[in-house]
XYZ file of C-alpha atoms in Angstrom:
649
model
C -0.357 0.064 0.155
C 1.204 4.128 -0.828
C -0.260 6.158 1.992
C 0.220 9.696 1.299
C 0.281 12.350 4.687
C -0.340 16.253 4.879
C 1.507 16.529 1.643
C 2.360 20.361 0.131
C 4.009 20.890 -3.065
C 4.525 24.513 -3.446
C 8.014 26.261 -6.273
C 6.380 30.159 -5.879
C 3.194 31.745 -5.052
C 0.500 29.589 -4.091
C 0.687 26.119 -3.549
C -0.099 23.096 -6.117
C -1.566 21.821 -4.293
C -1.902 20.959 0.035
C -3.348 18.903 2.967
C -3.572 15.688 0.812
C -4.331 13.040 2.729
C -4.823 9.453 0.914
C -3.828 5.497 0.117
C -3.526 4.002 -3.007
C -4.420 0.350 -1.908
C -3.746 -3.177 -3.633
C -5.726 -4.060 -7.129
C -7.465 -0.578 -7.533
C -7.179 1.148 -10.478
C -7.316 4.879 -10.316
C -7.188 7.995 -13.012
C -6.045 11.124 -12.025
C -7.275 14.839 -13.789
C -7.269 17.955 -13.091
C -6.341 21.238 -15.714
C -2.798 21.457 -17.511
C -0.058 22.838 -14.846
C -2.121 21.986 -11.443
C 0.914 19.126 -10.449
C -0.900 15.662 -11.886
C 2.650 14.894 -13.718
C 4.358 16.418 -10.068
C 2.254 13.893 -7.685
C 3.519 11.024 -10.108
C 6.786 12.001 -9.629
C 7.109 12.213 -5.727
C 5.426 8.785 -6.510
C 7.893 7.285 -8.176
C 10.869 9.033 -6.272
C 11.956 11.276 -9.177
C 10.327 14.604 -7.529
C 11.762 15.345 -3.886
C 10.562 18.784 -3.420
C 8.241 18.536 -1.397
C 6.051 18.564 2.387
C 4.337 16.334 4.917
C 5.009 12.482 4.259
C 4.556 9.704 1.540
C 5.147 5.741 2.823
C 5.539 3.399 0.144
C 5.828 -0.539 1.575
C 8.978 -1.474 1.425
C 9.091 -4.775 -0.673
C 6.668 -2.585 -3.265
C 7.626 -2.492 -6.593
C 7.110 1.150 -8.158
C 6.952 1.235 -12.054
C 7.382 4.548 -13.844
C 7.194 4.759 -18.227
C 9.501 7.717 -18.996
C 10.616 9.605 -21.597
C 14.327 8.570 -21.849
C 12.907 6.588 -25.684
C 16.224 8.056 -27.431
C 18.729 5.747 -23.974
C 18.199 2.788 -26.012
C 19.023 3.567 -29.682
C 21.410 0.902 -30.612
C 19.037 -1.780 -28.454
C 16.954 -4.754 -30.049
C 13.689 -3.880 -29.576
C 12.225 -7.105 -27.207
C 15.749 -6.096 -25.244
C 14.733 -2.916 -24.462
C 11.578 -4.409 -23.063
C 12.571 -7.704 -21.613
C 15.176 -4.671 -19.570
C 11.408 -3.997 -17.847
C 12.589 -6.323 -14.931
C 16.511 -5.645 -14.511
C 17.578 -8.063 -12.647
C 16.585 -10.516 -15.617
C 18.420 -8.550 -17.444
C 21.417 -8.534 -16.115
C 20.877 -12.178 -15.380
C 21.099 -12.629 -18.878
C 23.724 -10.601 -20.160
C 25.899 -11.890 -17.589
C 25.724 -15.233 -19.441
C 26.222 -14.072 -22.483
C 29.463 -12.946 -20.605
C 30.086 -15.746 -19.573
C 29.070 -17.712 -22.281
C 31.431 -15.864 -25.268
C 34.534 -15.760 -21.873
C 37.632 -16.983 -23.512
C 38.703 -18.445 -19.990
C 37.466 -21.084 -18.446
C 33.807 -21.196 -17.008
C 33.046 -22.999 -14.033
C 29.535 -24.547 -14.304
C 29.524 -23.256 -10.492
C 28.700 -19.968 -12.634
C 26.439 -21.130 -15.158
C 24.148 -23.015 -13.345
C 23.602 -19.234 -10.367
C 22.854 -16.841 -13.619
C 20.353 -19.775 -14.930
C 18.852 -20.183 -12.404
C 17.959 -16.819 -11.752
C 16.975 -16.749 -15.220
C 14.366 -19.742 -14.603
C 13.223 -17.663 -11.873
C 12.205 -14.792 -13.534
C 10.517 -17.068 -16.531
C 13.351 -16.076 -18.372
C 13.479 -18.618 -21.242
C 9.799 -17.461 -22.278
C 10.787 -13.064 -21.533
C 11.353 -12.722 -25.662
C 7.584 -14.237 -25.863
C 6.061 -12.074 -23.405
C 7.886 -9.435 -24.664
C 6.338 -9.007 -28.245
C 3.150 -10.059 -26.920
C 3.509 -6.798 -25.602
C 5.035 -5.621 -28.491
C 1.959 -6.937 -30.711
C -0.276 -5.376 -28.464
C 0.676 -1.712 -28.806
C 0.905 -1.844 -32.500
C 5.166 -2.543 -32.875
C 4.957 -5.975 -35.391
C 6.909 -8.813 -35.373
C 9.223 -8.026 -38.420
C 9.895 -5.013 -35.756
C 10.997 -6.868 -32.561
C 14.731 -7.941 -33.160
C 15.292 -4.585 -35.047
C 16.980 -1.775 -32.791
C 15.062 0.946 -31.302
C 17.098 3.500 -33.369
C 14.393 1.867 -36.648
C 11.328 3.129 -34.619
C 10.017 6.541 -34.756
C 10.055 8.813 -31.555
C 5.887 8.130 -31.209
C 7.128 4.697 -32.161
C 10.084 4.781 -29.210
C 7.510 5.844 -26.485
C 5.162 2.613 -27.233
C 8.286 0.539 -26.647
C 9.013 2.197 -23.592
C 4.945 1.524 -22.031
C 5.684 -1.767 -22.928
C 8.807 -1.832 -21.191
C 6.801 -0.569 -18.286
C 3.945 -3.321 -18.778
C 6.842 -6.407 -19.281
C 7.849 -5.058 -15.921
C 4.451 -6.205 -14.153
C 5.277 -3.643 -11.365
C 3.162 -3.814 -7.430
C 2.640 0.066 -8.922
C 2.125 0.810 -12.322
C 2.576 4.727 -13.077
C 1.360 5.796 -16.496
C 1.307 9.854 -17.839
C -0.703 9.647 -20.913
C 0.113 6.440 -22.065
C -2.959 6.697 -25.363
C -1.199 9.897 -26.437
C 0.747 7.872 -29.002
C -1.582 5.187 -29.390
C -4.345 4.585 -32.299
C -7.899 3.168 -31.727
C -7.160 0.176 -31.363
C -3.665 -0.093 -29.805
C -6.003 2.223 -27.200
C -8.274 -0.315 -26.950
C -5.521 -3.404 -26.275
C -3.898 -1.271 -23.269
C -7.689 -0.897 -21.961
C -8.426 -5.157 -22.439
C -4.735 -5.778 -20.786
C -4.743 -3.262 -17.746
C -8.285 -4.513 -16.988
C -7.999 -8.088 -17.322
C -4.221 -8.839 -16.776
C -2.659 -6.521 -14.901
C -3.130 -7.458 -11.044
C -1.436 -4.494 -9.387
C -2.404 -0.706 -8.255
C -2.444 1.704 -11.570
C -2.554 5.466 -11.171
C -3.253 6.712 -14.659
C -3.281 10.345 -16.428
C -5.207 10.457 -18.943
C -7.639 13.501 -20.950
C -9.209 10.641 -22.836
C -12.953 9.933 -20.844
C -14.151 6.869 -23.000
C -10.093 5.178 -21.385
C -11.372 6.216 -18.075
C -14.588 4.876 -17.756
C -13.362 1.816 -19.198
C -10.788 1.397 -16.932
C -11.091 3.294 -13.229
C -12.247 1.909 -10.378
C -11.370 5.311 -8.729
C -10.886 8.856 -9.606
C -7.953 10.961 -7.933
C -9.267 14.814 -8.806
C -6.786 17.344 -8.427
C -8.124 21.013 -7.827
C -9.241 23.352 -5.054
C -5.582 23.271 -3.906
C -5.871 19.447 -3.311
C -6.251 16.042 -4.235
C -9.781 14.411 -3.743
C -10.789 10.657 -4.072
C -14.058 9.361 -5.646
C -15.299 5.954 -5.859
C -16.339 5.185 -9.920
C -15.622 5.847 -13.176
C -15.135 9.055 -14.609
C -18.815 9.744 -15.128
C -19.600 8.532 -11.602
C -16.846 11.564 -10.521
C -18.195 14.171 -12.465
C -21.504 13.683 -10.766
C -20.411 13.222 -7.712
C -18.280 16.204 -7.747
C -20.917 18.596 -9.470
C -23.086 17.144 -6.038
C -20.864 17.687 -3.567
C -20.224 20.975 -5.221
C -23.785 21.489 -5.125
C -24.152 21.224 -1.602
C -21.187 23.212 -0.301
C -23.083 25.953 -1.569
C -26.372 25.075 -0.643
C -24.514 25.176 2.860
C -22.433 27.767 2.291
C -25.783 29.910 1.325
C -28.115 28.812 4.157
C -25.265 30.415 6.747
C -24.932 33.456 5.035
C -28.800 33.428 5.128
C -28.524 32.527 8.998
C -26.346 35.240 9.626
C -28.426 37.622 8.190
C -31.182 37.398 9.943
C -28.965 37.174 12.965
C -27.670 40.011 11.910
C -30.657 41.620 11.520
C -32.060 40.950 14.812
C -29.240 42.758 16.440
C -29.174 45.401 14.252
C -33.480 46.287 14.901
C -33.107 45.521 19.279
C -29.055 46.148 20.335
C -30.526 49.790 21.408
C -34.332 49.046 23.198
C -33.218 47.593 26.066
C -35.719 44.977 27.140
C -34.435 43.269 23.824
C -30.299 43.574 24.447
C -30.078 40.002 26.276
C -31.177 38.820 23.561
C -29.347 40.946 21.062
C -26.522 39.956 22.678
C -27.208 35.940 22.325
C -27.856 36.616 18.780
C -23.849 37.870 17.961
C -22.489 35.152 19.698
C -24.498 33.109 17.567
C -23.330 35.330 14.859
C -19.266 34.752 15.692
C -19.636 31.032 16.504
C -20.373 30.576 13.198
C -18.099 29.386 10.237
C -18.602 29.690 7.441
C -16.341 27.720 4.414
C -13.882 28.989 2.376
C -14.414 27.758 -1.091
C -11.294 27.671 -3.199
C -12.089 28.854 -6.314
C -11.361 25.171 -9.205
C -8.103 25.347 -10.901
C -10.286 24.201 -14.103
C -11.043 26.589 -16.762
C -12.947 26.551 -19.667
C -11.194 28.836 -22.947
C -13.498 30.571 -24.638
C -13.740 29.216 -28.768
C -15.346 31.104 -30.615
C -14.383 29.813 -34.316
C -16.215 31.660 -37.124
C -15.494 31.190 -40.956
C -14.865 33.492 -42.827
C -16.928 33.376 -47.020
C -18.039 30.098 -48.002
C -16.343 27.639 -50.595
C -17.953 26.067 -53.730
C -19.668 23.422 -53.248
C -17.352 21.396 -54.243
C -13.840 22.067 -51.611
C -11.071 19.142 -52.637
C -10.117 17.350 -55.118
C -7.760 14.305 -55.097
C -5.955 11.767 -57.453
C -3.662 9.118 -57.429
C -1.029 10.138 -54.743
C 1.962 8.913 -54.000
C 3.661 9.079 -50.821
C 8.066 7.840 -50.531
C 9.891 7.787 -47.936
C 13.006 5.875 -48.826
C 12.034 2.444 -49.937
C 9.018 1.908 -47.948
C 5.528 3.531 -50.236
C 3.308 4.829 -47.588
C 0.658 5.241 -49.690
C -0.418 5.494 -53.764
C -3.007 5.967 -56.190
C -5.087 7.750 -52.902
C -8.300 9.390 -54.731
C -10.896 11.070 -52.971
C -13.096 14.133 -53.153
C -14.632 16.622 -50.221
C -17.473 18.461 -50.462
C -18.829 21.861 -48.368
C -19.975 21.615 -44.668
C -18.242 17.456 -44.297
C -17.110 17.011 -40.978
C -14.523 13.838 -41.848
C -12.827 11.666 -39.372
C -9.509 9.785 -40.843
C -9.076 6.627 -39.653
C -6.753 3.924 -40.252
C -3.369 1.186 -39.451
C -0.840 3.251 -38.009
C 1.991 3.577 -41.023
C -0.437 3.956 -43.386
C 0.004 7.648 -43.580
C -2.910 9.609 -41.699
C -0.329 12.261 -40.734
C 1.354 12.497 -43.557
C -1.538 12.848 -46.141
C -3.073 16.361 -43.890
C 0.392 17.384 -44.397
C -0.059 16.889 -47.879
C -3.719 18.533 -47.827
C -1.862 21.944 -45.683
C 1.214 21.913 -48.049
C 3.256 21.147 -45.499
C 4.816 17.789 -48.016
C 4.360 17.663 -51.044
C 3.189 14.481 -52.489
C 5.002 12.395 -55.044
C 2.456 12.437 -57.506
C -0.488 12.731 -58.336
C -2.674 16.128 -57.262
C -4.019 18.109 -54.913
C -7.417 20.673 -56.225
C -8.456 23.346 -53.440
C -11.631 25.419 -54.417
C -10.824 29.112 -54.913
C -12.789 29.659 -51.924
C -11.156 27.506 -50.147
C -8.894 29.294 -46.414
C -7.059 26.554 -44.823
C -5.816 25.918 -41.792
C -3.558 23.650 -40.522
C -3.399 22.267 -36.333
C 0.140 20.029 -36.957
C 0.693 17.236 -34.120
C 4.018 17.909 -33.294
C 2.937 21.803 -32.022
C 6.719 22.182 -32.899
C 6.058 22.391 -36.367
C 4.212 25.296 -35.787
C 5.175 26.558 -33.337
C 8.564 27.918 -32.951
C 11.000 30.176 -31.860
C 13.039 33.345 -29.881
C 9.912 34.837 -29.179
C 6.585 36.024 -26.555
C 3.401 33.787 -27.137
C 1.826 37.887 -28.516
C 4.973 38.651 -30.493
C 3.882 34.645 -32.137
C 0.429 34.944 -32.769
C 1.169 38.642 -33.849
C 3.111 38.254 -36.551
C 1.100 34.671 -38.137
C -2.156 37.103 -37.813
C -1.619 39.227 -40.656
C -4.415 42.186 -40.138
C -5.611 41.667 -36.804
C -4.487 44.287 -34.676
C -2.444 43.788 -30.759
C -6.686 44.413 -29.114
C -7.887 41.355 -31.106
C -4.886 39.372 -29.906
C -4.566 39.620 -26.742
C -8.892 39.575 -26.769
C -8.336 35.498 -28.121
C -4.881 35.403 -26.205
C -7.026 36.336 -22.805
C -10.384 33.699 -24.510
C -8.195 31.084 -24.448
C -6.592 31.334 -21.283
C -3.301 33.344 -21.419
C -3.380 35.631 -19.104
C -1.661 39.209 -19.334
C 2.554 37.155 -17.531
C 1.809 34.040 -19.859
C 1.299 36.056 -22.986
C 4.993 37.238 -23.094
C 5.976 33.827 -22.140
C 8.669 32.463 -25.545
C 6.678 29.999 -27.296
C 9.756 27.604 -27.401
C 9.120 27.176 -23.227
C 5.637 26.508 -23.815
C 3.837 23.171 -22.480
C 2.303 20.816 -24.933
C -1.473 22.218 -24.041
C -0.072 26.136 -24.044
C 1.163 25.591 -27.708
C -1.558 23.769 -28.427
C -3.926 26.959 -27.234
C -1.512 28.892 -28.955
C -2.188 26.920 -31.849
C -6.353 26.612 -32.194
C -5.774 31.304 -31.421
C -4.350 31.550 -34.502
C -6.428 28.953 -35.721
C -9.396 31.402 -34.756
C -8.365 34.363 -36.020
C -7.661 33.268 -39.433
C -10.946 32.430 -39.408
C -10.867 29.536 -42.190
C -14.071 27.859 -44.324
C -11.584 24.646 -44.408
C -10.150 22.757 -40.844
C -7.225 19.946 -41.070
C -6.883 18.507 -37.449
C -4.530 16.661 -36.969
C -4.436 15.115 -33.423
C -6.145 17.891 -31.627
C -6.302 16.718 -28.189
C -2.895 15.451 -27.420
C -1.690 17.263 -24.752
C -5.284 19.542 -23.430
C -6.755 18.692 -20.652
C -10.333 17.374 -19.992
C -12.171 21.437 -20.414
C -10.606 22.582 -22.817
C -11.047 20.039 -24.774
C -15.519 20.079 -24.034
C -14.752 23.301 -25.426
C -12.562 22.244 -28.691
C -15.706 20.068 -28.830
C -18.301 22.101 -28.437
C -16.823 24.893 -30.991
C -16.535 22.279 -34.046
C -19.901 21.030 -33.351
C -21.236 24.761 -34.030
C -18.528 25.134 -36.431
C -20.410 25.485 -40.023
C -16.933 25.517 -42.151
C -15.562 21.491 -43.829
C -13.408 19.661 -41.354
C -11.006 16.415 -41.824
C -8.881 14.830 -38.543
C -7.140 12.464 -37.057
C -7.788 12.009 -33.963
C -7.855 8.214 -31.228
C -9.961 9.910 -28.394
C -12.887 7.931 -29.334
C -15.496 9.943 -27.760
C -14.341 12.731 -29.960
C -14.434 10.784 -33.082
C -18.128 9.828 -31.835
C -19.628 13.505 -31.102
C -17.676 15.097 -34.278
C -17.300 13.317 -37.646
C -20.285 12.238 -40.188
C -17.933 10.554 -42.344
C -14.717 7.857 -42.384
C -12.012 7.793 -44.646
C -10.349 4.728 -44.440
C -7.146 4.296 -45.408
C -6.468 0.443 -47.268
C -3.259 -1.422 -44.705
C -1.299 -0.747 -48.309
C -1.647 2.588 -48.743
C -3.426 1.601 -52.466
C -6.501 3.020 -51.178
C -9.283 5.631 -49.466
C -12.886 4.412 -48.354
C -16.194 6.468 -47.922
C -18.904 5.631 -45.075
C -21.269 8.119 -45.066
C -21.979 7.972 -41.419
C -20.990 8.518 -38.221
C -18.567 6.857 -35.581
C -21.325 4.936 -33.877
C -22.843 3.455 -36.779
C -19.127 2.798 -38.732
C -18.798 0.188 -35.439
C -22.117 -1.323 -35.738
C -21.478 -1.738 -39.415
C -17.688 -3.178 -39.090
C -17.123 -3.718 -35.522
C -14.835 -2.096 -33.171
C -11.168 -3.777 -34.669
C -10.828 -2.294 -38.110
C -7.415 -3.397 -37.921
C -8.799 -7.228 -37.694
C -9.520 -6.551 -41.710
C -6.181 -6.840 -42.003
C -4.595 -9.034 -44.958
C -3.024 -5.995 -47.637
C -4.160 -8.408 -50.598
C -8.286 -8.918 -49.284
C -8.786 -5.231 -48.395
C -12.188 -4.717 -48.954
C -12.964 -0.952 -47.819
C -16.945 0.259 -46.786
C -19.464 -2.487 -48.029
C -23.035 -1.041 -47.798
C -24.116 -4.311 -48.119
C -23.084 -7.515 -46.414
C -24.143 -10.067 -49.184
C -22.002 -11.007 -52.335
C -23.869 -11.087 -55.686
C -24.612 -13.909 -57.034
C -21.161 -14.565 -59.308
C -19.581 -14.725 -56.228
C -21.706 -17.474 -54.767
C -21.159 -20.723 -57.089
C -20.185 -23.398 -56.876
C -16.419 -23.336 -57.954
C -16.108 -20.044 -55.565
C -17.287 -21.645 -53.099
C -14.939 -25.173 -53.529
C -12.289 -22.829 -54.307
C -12.098 -21.381 -50.993
C -12.682 -24.246 -49.309
C -9.475 -25.764 -51.066
C -8.037 -23.173 -49.755
C -9.241 -22.817 -46.618
C -7.759 -26.600 -46.217
C -4.677 -25.701 -47.767
C -3.900 -23.912 -45.062
C -5.462 -25.089 -42.018
C -2.841 -28.337 -43.334
C 0.221 -25.529 -43.887
C -0.558 -24.387 -40.016
C -1.182 -28.541 -37.910
C 2.340 -28.860 -39.368
C 4.140 -25.940 -38.547
C 2.417 -26.238 -35.033
C 4.121 -29.425 -34.905
C 7.320 -28.367 -35.328
C 6.759 -25.063 -33.175
C 5.671 -28.666 -30.597
C 8.535 -30.321 -31.216
C 11.447 -27.765 -30.436
C 9.137 -26.521 -27.626
C 9.642 -29.889 -26.142
C 13.543 -29.833 -26.466
C 13.803 -25.787 -25.644
C 12.580 -27.578 -22.055
C 14.648 -30.081 -21.808
C 17.300 -28.588 -22.066
C 16.097 -25.482 -19.953
C 16.075 -28.242 -16.741
C 19.538 -28.942 -17.676
C 20.402 -25.015 -17.415
C 18.213 -25.030 -13.885
C 19.178 -28.147 -11.655
C 22.621 -28.138 -10.766
C 23.045 -31.985 -10.362
C 22.692 -31.969 -13.797
C 25.071 -29.100 -15.357
C 28.018 -28.753 -13.119
C 29.616 -32.141 -14.195
C 29.397 -30.948 -17.393
C 32.824 -29.691 -19.154
C 32.691 -25.591 -20.320
C 32.579 -27.243 -24.520
C 29.587 -29.211 -23.226
C 28.169 -26.461 -21.327
C 28.991 -24.189 -24.644
C 26.941 -26.528 -26.850
C 23.497 -26.612 -25.614
C 23.585 -22.835 -25.111
C 24.383 -22.947 -29.005
C 21.587 -25.641 -29.749
C 19.544 -23.100 -27.116
C 20.233 -20.169 -29.089
C 19.904 -22.444 -32.599
C 16.537 -23.337 -31.314
C 15.317 -19.987 -30.617
C 16.445 -18.109 -33.870
C 14.125 -21.108 -35.104
C 10.976 -21.512 -33.024
C 10.968 -17.526 -34.239
C 10.864 -18.404 -38.039
C 7.948 -20.634 -37.228
C 6.006 -18.024 -35.698
C 6.521 -15.426 -37.769
C 5.050 -17.872 -40.106
C 2.175 -19.049 -37.820
C 0.709 -16.262 -37.135
C 0.920 -14.854 -41.209
C -1.098 -18.776 -42.444
C -3.358 -17.732 -39.265
C -4.677 -14.372 -40.011
C -4.475 -15.401 -43.792
C -6.690 -18.141 -42.583
C -8.461 -16.056 -40.670
C -9.514 -14.370 -43.638
C -10.644 -16.909 -45.759
C -12.193 -18.132 -43.337
C -14.724 -14.350 -42.909
C -15.268 -14.420 -46.516
C -15.928 -17.714 -46.599
C -18.969 -18.034 -43.635
C -20.097 -14.518 -45.293
C -20.384 -16.045 -49.531
C -21.984 -19.062 -47.910
C -24.456 -17.343 -45.943
C -28.461 -17.969 -47.763
């Protein structure tokens, strides 16, 4: 158990929070919420030991392991991705490295040394470590072909996924996660939800702005507000109701006490000069002195005022693209993409990771050029772009006010200051250099620029990243009322559900984009929650309005062909499974030898090295077979679904 007593954090001015008294009990899942800058991340750093500037007491049971995802993704650039994950268990990882050192040593190594290391590896399930690490990586959207490549082969966002996998593999008693969904897509978030609810057995503390995630996950909410931290039982929706009720009751209590004082004071004022009532008046004065009206500290939560107006309307056909292609190095991001947008459409762009959603938004915004193809905007289109990486737009050695003034042509200083104020930039905050702004502040500054531009087309790439709940709510409402055209990328399910009127889905191979006319709930009703289950690049069907096949597809010959192909795949899978089973049996025999000192000690160093060489060869063969099994199994699943669909009456 972790207990906190009389905790106070104060750097300058008012404290972030004080008089914090709470317990984090085993197996509960706590969501931490509050405005940007209220101290959520600071509290998490205190629990992890990374922050020591506080007063009060934090007690952590001595034998507890506290896991905290750190943002040091560049530390492991030359390490294999799977090794970075396994290093989450430091005792096991050091034992594996020591074993490798002993085996590669030119000097004679005693059997006792090998036996001691093997015992540590066996105790920590080291023989299944890679398989366990690969399962977590796969769930977070980093697939098998990447697992044994160096960390530097990944982009920054995917490196953060590896660090998340690392702390999950650690399987600590207390798991601390700060905005873990920021770099995940909808499918990976769903996997993480399921993992934390059904597989993780420890206590969880998570900071997140994703309401759906908090509702699905949390048993309790820690609310950082009113300069303290309050614990509520239930998920985010229950917390919102309970907090509103508690504040309403406190206001009623305060109003009741104020009314009572007013009545008593009126009596005193009326009768204090009358001798016959003097005693009663004095009694009421004493009653007034005993009444204590509770202080109502203002909430740290502030709601920005977004007024997203558009200037002149665009033409009916806002955008037409054709044969868009983009290649990075040897990787073909997408090719032959073609679609159109009409005035007033609000479109969510979805698809598997790596299909180029952000790249496509940048091409539409003119930030990138396609390698081939055309982007033709209506001559009346006025476009504003919100970048996922704020540093692409918001940067430089100038104040927020100066930056916004320079990027808002035709606006007066008064108009600039007015919008900054509406988006919660105080006079002092408006003078901060943009390079020192937090993620949430940089996002709000970019939104201030968009407000002043008055566009009739919005291109938004993950607009909710780094924003607190209050800002997301205000932005969501403004976008619902926005009369222009919008296409956006977001992993926030609630945000997508409330805004999208159409869904554009990029195929896994980037070959085509399909349009579904309907909101996200209707999309899920038609195609299920996990669009990546339709992952076979060669068989991507896109959006179908009717699930029944045409009469030509349902011929005897076609069904016979599919049945034959399914049978062949089943035979291949069965053969692979038999081979894997044989390898696992031999691997277990070797593990037994390594784990038993009475079996390993009598062997010579050369015999031990020979056994280890056999073990390594088995491991590599099993990796290859598992990859073959995974591909064949996905192909069989796709074929079986198609067979069952086309066999339906």
